[in-house]
Short mmCIF file of N, CA, C and O in Angstrom, two decimals:
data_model
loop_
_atom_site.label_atom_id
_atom_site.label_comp_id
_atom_site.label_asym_id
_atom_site.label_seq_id
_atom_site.Cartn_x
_atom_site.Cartn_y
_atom_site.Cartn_z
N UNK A 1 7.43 -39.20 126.52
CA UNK A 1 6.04 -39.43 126.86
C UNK A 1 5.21 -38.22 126.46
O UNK A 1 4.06 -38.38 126.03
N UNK A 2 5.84 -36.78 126.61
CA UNK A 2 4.61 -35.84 126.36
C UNK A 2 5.11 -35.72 124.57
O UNK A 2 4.26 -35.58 123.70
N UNK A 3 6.35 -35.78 124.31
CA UNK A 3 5.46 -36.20 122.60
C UNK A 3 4.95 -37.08 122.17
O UNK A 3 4.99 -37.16 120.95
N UNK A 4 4.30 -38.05 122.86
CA UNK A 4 3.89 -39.00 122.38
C UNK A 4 2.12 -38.82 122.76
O UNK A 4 1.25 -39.42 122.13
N UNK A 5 1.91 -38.04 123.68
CA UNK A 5 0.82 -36.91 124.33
C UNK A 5 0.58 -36.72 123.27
O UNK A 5 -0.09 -37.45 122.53
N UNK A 6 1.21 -35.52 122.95
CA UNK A 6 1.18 -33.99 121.87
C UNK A 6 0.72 -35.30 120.48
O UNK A 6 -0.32 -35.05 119.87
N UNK A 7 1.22 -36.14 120.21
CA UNK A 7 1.22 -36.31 119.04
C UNK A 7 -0.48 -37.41 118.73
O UNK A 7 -1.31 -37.48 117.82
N UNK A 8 -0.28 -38.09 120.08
CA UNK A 8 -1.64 -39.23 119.94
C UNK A 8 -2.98 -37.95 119.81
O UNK A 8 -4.01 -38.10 119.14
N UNK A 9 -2.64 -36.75 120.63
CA UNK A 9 -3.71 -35.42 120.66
C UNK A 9 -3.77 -34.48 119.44
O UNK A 9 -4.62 -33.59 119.53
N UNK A 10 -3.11 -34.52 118.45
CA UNK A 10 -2.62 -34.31 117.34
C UNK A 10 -3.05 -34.77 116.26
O UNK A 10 -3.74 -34.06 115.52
N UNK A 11 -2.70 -36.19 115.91
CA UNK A 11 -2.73 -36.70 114.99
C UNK A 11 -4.28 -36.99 115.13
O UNK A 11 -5.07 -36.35 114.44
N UNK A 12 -4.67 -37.89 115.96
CA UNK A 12 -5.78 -38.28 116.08
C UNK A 12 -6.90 -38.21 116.75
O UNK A 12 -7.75 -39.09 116.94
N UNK A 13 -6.83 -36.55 117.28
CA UNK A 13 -7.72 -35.85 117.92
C UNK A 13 -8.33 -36.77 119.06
O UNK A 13 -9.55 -36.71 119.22
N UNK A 14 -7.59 -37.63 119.87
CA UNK A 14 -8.12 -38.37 121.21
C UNK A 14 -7.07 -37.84 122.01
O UNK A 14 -6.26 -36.93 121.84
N UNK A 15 -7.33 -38.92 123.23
CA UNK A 15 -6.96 -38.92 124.34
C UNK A 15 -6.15 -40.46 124.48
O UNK A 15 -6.67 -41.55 124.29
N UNK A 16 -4.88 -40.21 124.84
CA UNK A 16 -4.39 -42.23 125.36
C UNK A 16 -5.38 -42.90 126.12
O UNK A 16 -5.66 -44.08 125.91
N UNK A 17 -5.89 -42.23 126.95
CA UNK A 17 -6.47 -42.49 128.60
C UNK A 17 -5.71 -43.54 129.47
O UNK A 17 -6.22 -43.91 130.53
N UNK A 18 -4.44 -44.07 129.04
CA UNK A 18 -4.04 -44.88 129.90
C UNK A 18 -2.56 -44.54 130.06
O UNK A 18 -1.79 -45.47 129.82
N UNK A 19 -1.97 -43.28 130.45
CA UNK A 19 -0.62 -43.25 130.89
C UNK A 19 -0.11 -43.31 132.03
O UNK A 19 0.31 -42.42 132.76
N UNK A 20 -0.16 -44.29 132.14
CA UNK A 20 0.60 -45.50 133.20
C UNK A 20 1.70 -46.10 132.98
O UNK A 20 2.21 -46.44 131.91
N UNK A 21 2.20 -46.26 134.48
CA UNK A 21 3.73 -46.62 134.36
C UNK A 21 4.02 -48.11 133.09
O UNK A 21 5.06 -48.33 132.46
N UNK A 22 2.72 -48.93 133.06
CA UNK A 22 2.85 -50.17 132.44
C UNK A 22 3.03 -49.77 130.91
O UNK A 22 3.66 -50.42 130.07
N UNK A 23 2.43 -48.69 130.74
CA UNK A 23 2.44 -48.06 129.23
C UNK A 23 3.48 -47.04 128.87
O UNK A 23 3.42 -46.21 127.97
N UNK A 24 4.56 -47.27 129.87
CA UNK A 24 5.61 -46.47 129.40
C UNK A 24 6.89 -47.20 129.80
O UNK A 24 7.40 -47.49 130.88
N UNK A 25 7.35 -47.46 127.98
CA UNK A 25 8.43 -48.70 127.92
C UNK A 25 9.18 -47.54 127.37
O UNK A 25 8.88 -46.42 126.94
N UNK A 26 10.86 -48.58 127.64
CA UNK A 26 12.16 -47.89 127.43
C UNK A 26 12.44 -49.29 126.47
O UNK A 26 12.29 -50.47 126.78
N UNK A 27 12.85 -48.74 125.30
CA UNK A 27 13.83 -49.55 123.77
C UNK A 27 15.27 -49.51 124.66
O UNK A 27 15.65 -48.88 125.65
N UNK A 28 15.95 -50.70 123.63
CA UNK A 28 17.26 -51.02 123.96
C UNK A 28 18.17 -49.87 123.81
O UNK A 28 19.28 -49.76 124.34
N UNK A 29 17.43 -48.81 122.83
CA UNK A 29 18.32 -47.63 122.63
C UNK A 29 18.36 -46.93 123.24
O UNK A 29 19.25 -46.12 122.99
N UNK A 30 17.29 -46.59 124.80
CA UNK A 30 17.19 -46.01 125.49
C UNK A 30 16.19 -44.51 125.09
O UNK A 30 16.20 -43.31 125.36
N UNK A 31 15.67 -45.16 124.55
CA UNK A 31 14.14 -44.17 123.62
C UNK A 31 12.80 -44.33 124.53
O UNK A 31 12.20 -45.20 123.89
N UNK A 32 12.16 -44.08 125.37
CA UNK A 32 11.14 -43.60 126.38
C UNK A 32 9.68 -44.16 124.10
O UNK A 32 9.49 -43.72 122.97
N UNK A 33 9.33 -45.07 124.84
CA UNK A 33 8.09 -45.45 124.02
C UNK A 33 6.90 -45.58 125.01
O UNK A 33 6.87 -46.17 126.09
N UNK A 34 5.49 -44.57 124.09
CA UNK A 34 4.20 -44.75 124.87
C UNK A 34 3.30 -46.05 123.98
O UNK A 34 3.12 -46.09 122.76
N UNK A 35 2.78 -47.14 125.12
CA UNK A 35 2.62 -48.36 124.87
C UNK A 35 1.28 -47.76 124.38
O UNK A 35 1.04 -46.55 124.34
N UNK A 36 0.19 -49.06 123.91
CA UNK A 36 -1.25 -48.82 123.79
C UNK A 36 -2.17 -47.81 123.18
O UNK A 36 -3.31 -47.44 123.47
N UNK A 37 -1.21 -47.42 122.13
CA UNK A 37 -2.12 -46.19 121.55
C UNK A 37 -2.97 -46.42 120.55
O UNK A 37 -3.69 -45.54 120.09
N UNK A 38 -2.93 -48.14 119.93
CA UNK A 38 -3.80 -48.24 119.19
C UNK A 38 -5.27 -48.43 119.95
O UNK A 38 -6.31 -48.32 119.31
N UNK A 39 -5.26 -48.71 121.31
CA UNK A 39 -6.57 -49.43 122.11
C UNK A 39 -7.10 -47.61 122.11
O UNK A 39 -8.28 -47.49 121.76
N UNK A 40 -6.52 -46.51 122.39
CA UNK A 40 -7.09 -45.34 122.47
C UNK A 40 -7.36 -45.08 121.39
O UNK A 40 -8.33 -44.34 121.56
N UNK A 41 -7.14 -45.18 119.93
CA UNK A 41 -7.77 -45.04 118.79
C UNK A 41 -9.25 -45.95 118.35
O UNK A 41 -10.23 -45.50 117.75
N UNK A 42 -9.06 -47.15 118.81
CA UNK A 42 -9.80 -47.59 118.97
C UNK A 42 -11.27 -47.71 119.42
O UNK A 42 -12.30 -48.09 118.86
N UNK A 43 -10.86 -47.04 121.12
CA UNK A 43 -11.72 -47.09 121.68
C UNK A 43 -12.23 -45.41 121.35
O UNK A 43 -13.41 -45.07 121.44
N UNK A 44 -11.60 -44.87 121.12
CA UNK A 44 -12.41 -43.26 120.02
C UNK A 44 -12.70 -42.18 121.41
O UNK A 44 -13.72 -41.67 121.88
N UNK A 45 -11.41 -42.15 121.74
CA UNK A 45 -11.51 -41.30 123.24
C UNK A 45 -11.95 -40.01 122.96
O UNK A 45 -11.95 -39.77 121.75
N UNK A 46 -12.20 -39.41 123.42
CA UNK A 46 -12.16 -37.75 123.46
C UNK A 46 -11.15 -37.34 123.91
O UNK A 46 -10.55 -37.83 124.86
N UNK A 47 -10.68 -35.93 122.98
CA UNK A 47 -9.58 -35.54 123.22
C UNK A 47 -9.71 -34.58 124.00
O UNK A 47 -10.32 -33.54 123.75
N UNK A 48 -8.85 -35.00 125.59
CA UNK A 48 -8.58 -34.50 126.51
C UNK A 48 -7.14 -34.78 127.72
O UNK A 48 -6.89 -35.36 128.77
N UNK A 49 -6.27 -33.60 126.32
CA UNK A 49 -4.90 -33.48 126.63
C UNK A 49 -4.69 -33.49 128.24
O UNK A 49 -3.76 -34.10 128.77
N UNK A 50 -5.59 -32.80 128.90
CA UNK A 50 -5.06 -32.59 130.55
C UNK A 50 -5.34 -33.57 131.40
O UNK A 50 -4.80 -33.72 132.49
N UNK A 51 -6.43 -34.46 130.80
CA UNK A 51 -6.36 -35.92 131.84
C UNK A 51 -5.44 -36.83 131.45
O UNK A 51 -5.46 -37.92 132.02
N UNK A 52 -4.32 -36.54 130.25
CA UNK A 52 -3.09 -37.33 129.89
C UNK A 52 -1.76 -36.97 130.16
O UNK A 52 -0.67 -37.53 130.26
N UNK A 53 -2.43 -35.31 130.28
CA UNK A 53 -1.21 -34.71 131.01
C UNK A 53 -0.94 -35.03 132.83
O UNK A 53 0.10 -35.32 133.43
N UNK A 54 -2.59 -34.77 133.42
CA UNK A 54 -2.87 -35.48 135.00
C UNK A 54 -2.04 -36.62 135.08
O UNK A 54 -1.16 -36.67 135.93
N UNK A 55 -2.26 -37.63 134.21
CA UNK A 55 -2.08 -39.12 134.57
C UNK A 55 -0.47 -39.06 134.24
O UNK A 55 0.19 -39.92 134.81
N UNK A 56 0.15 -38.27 133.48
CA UNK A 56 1.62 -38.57 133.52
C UNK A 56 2.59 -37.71 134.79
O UNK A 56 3.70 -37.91 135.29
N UNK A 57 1.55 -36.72 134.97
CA UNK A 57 2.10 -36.19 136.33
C UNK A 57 2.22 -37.38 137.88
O UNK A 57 3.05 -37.45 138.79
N UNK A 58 1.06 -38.09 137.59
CA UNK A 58 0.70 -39.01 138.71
C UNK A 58 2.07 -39.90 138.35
O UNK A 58 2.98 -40.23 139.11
N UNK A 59 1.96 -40.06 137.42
CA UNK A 59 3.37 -41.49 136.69
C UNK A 59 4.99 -40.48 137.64
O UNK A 59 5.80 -41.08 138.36
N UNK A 60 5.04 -39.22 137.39
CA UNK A 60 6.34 -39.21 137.74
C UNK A 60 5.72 -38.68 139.36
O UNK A 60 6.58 -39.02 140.17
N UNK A 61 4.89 -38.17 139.88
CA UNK A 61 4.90 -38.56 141.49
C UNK A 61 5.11 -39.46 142.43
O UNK A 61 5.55 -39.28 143.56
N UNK A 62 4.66 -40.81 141.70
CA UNK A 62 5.01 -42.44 141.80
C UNK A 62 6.41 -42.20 141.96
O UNK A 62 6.75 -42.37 143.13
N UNK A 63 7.48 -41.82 141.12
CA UNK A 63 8.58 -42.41 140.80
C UNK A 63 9.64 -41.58 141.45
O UNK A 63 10.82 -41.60 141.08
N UNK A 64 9.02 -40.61 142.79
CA UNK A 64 9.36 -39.97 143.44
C UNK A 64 9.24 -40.44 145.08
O UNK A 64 10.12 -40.32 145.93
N UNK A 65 8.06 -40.93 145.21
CA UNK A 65 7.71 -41.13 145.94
C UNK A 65 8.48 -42.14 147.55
O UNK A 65 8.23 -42.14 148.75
N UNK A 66 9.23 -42.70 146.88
CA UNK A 66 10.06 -43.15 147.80
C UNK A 66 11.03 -42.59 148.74
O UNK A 66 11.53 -43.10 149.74
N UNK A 67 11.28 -40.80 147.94
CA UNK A 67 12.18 -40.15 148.39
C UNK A 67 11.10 -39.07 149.31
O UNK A 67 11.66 -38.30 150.09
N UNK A 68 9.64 -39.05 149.21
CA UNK A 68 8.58 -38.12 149.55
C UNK A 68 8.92 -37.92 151.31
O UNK A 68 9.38 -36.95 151.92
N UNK A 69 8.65 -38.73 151.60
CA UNK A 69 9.03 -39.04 153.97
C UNK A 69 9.47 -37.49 154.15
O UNK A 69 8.91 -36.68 154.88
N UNK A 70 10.22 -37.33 153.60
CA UNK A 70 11.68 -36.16 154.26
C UNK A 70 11.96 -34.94 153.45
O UNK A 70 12.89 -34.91 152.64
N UNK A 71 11.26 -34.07 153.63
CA UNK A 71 10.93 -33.32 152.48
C UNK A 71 12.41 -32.49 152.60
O UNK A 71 12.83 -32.76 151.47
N UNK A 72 13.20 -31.88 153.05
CA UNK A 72 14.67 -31.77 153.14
C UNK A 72 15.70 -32.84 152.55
O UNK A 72 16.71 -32.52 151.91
N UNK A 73 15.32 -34.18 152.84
CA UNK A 73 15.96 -35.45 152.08
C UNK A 73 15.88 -35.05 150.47
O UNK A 73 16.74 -34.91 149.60
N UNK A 74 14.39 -34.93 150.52
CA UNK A 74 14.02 -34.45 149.02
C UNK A 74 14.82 -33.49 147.82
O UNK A 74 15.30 -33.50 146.69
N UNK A 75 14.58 -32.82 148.82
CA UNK A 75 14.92 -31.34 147.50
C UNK A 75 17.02 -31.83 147.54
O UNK A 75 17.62 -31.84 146.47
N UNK A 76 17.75 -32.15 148.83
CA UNK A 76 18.80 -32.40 148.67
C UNK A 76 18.97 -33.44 147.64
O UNK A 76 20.11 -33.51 147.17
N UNK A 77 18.08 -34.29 147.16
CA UNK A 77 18.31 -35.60 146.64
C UNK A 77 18.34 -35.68 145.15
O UNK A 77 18.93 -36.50 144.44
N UNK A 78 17.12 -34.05 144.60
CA UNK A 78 16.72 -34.36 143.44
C UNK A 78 17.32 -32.73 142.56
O UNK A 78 17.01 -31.85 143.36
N UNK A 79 17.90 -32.17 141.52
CA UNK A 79 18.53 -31.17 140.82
C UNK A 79 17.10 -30.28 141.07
O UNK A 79 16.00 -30.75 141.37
N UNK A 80 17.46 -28.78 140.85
CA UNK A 80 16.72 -27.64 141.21
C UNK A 80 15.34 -28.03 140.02
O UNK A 80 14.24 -28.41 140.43
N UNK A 81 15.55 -27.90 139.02
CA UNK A 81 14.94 -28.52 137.87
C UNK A 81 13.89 -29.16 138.08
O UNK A 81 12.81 -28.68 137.75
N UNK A 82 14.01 -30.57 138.77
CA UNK A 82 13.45 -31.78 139.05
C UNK A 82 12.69 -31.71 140.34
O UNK A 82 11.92 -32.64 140.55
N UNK A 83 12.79 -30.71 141.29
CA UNK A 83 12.59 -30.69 142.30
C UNK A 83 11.58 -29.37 142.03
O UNK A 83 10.48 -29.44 142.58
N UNK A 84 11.78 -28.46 141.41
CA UNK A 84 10.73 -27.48 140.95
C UNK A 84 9.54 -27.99 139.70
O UNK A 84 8.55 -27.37 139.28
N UNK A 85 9.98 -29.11 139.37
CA UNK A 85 8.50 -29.76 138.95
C UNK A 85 8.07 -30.85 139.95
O UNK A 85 7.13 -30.61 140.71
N UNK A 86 8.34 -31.33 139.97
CA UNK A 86 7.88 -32.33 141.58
C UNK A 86 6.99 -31.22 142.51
O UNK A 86 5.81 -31.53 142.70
N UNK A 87 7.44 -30.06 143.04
CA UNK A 87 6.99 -29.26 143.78
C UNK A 87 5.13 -28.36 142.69
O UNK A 87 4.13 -27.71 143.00
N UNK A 88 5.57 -28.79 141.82
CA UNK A 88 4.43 -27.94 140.79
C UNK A 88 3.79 -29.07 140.96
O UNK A 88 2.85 -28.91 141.73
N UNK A 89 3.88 -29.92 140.65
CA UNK A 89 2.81 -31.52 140.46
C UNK A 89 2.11 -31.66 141.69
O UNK A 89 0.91 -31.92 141.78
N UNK A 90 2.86 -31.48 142.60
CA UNK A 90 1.84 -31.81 143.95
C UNK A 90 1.02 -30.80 144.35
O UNK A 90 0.03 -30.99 145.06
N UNK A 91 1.42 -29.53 143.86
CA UNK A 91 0.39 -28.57 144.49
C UNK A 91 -1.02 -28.25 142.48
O UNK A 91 -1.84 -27.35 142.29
N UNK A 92 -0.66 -29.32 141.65
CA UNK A 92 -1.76 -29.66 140.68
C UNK A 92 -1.65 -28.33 140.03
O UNK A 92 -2.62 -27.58 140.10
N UNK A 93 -0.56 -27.95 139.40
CA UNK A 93 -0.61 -26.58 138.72
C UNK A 93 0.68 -27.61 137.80
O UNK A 93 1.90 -27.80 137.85
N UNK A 94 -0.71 -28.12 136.85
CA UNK A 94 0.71 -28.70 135.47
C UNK A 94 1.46 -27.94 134.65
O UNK A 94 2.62 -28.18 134.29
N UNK A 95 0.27 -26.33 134.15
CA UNK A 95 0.93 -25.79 133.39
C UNK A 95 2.38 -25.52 134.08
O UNK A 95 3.36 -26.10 133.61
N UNK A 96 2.49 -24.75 135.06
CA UNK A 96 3.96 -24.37 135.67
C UNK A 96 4.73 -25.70 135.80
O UNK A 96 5.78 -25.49 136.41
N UNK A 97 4.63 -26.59 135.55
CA UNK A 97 5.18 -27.81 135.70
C UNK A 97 5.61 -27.94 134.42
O UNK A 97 6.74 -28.41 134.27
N UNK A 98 4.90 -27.62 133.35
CA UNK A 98 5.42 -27.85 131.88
C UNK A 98 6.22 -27.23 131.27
O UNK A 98 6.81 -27.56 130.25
N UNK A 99 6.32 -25.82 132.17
CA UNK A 99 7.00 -24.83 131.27
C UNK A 99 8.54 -24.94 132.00
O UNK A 99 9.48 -24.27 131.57
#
């Protein structure tokens, strides 16, 4: 998903504006594809990497969220890794989340 960021911000100097869970499909090969990037060319977004970077942070807070209740449940549940970006996302500091 974030090369597919890097690259829609790249190639064609926009923004997706829609990275959402609906716009992020998995191939039979198990290849992570970002849906809808012709409607953001289209629609002639402005390029603004950090509200695509926001909205994919929101996408993996979602996909956490079930484990959120028990914040001890949490960190036992998810690798140091995964749990030190989860912990960057919620307190809205993406860069440390990216690196």
């Amino acid at each position: 998903v974030l090369q597919g960021i890097e690259y829609i911000n790249s190639a064609f100097k926009q923004s997706h504006t829609a990275v959402n869970e609906r716009n992020i499909l998995l191939n039979r090969t198990g290849q992570v594809k970002l849906a809808n990037v012709g409607d953001c060319v289209l629609r002639s977004t402005a390029n603004k990497p950090g509200d695509d970077l926001q909205s994919f942070a929101d996408v993996l807070v979602h996909m956490f969220l079930p484990l959120q209740p028990v914040e001890a449940n949490l960190q036992r549940s998810l690798d140091d890794t995964a749990y030190d970006f989860f912990t960057y996302v919620r307190a809205n500091e993406l860069m440390a989340a990216l690196q």
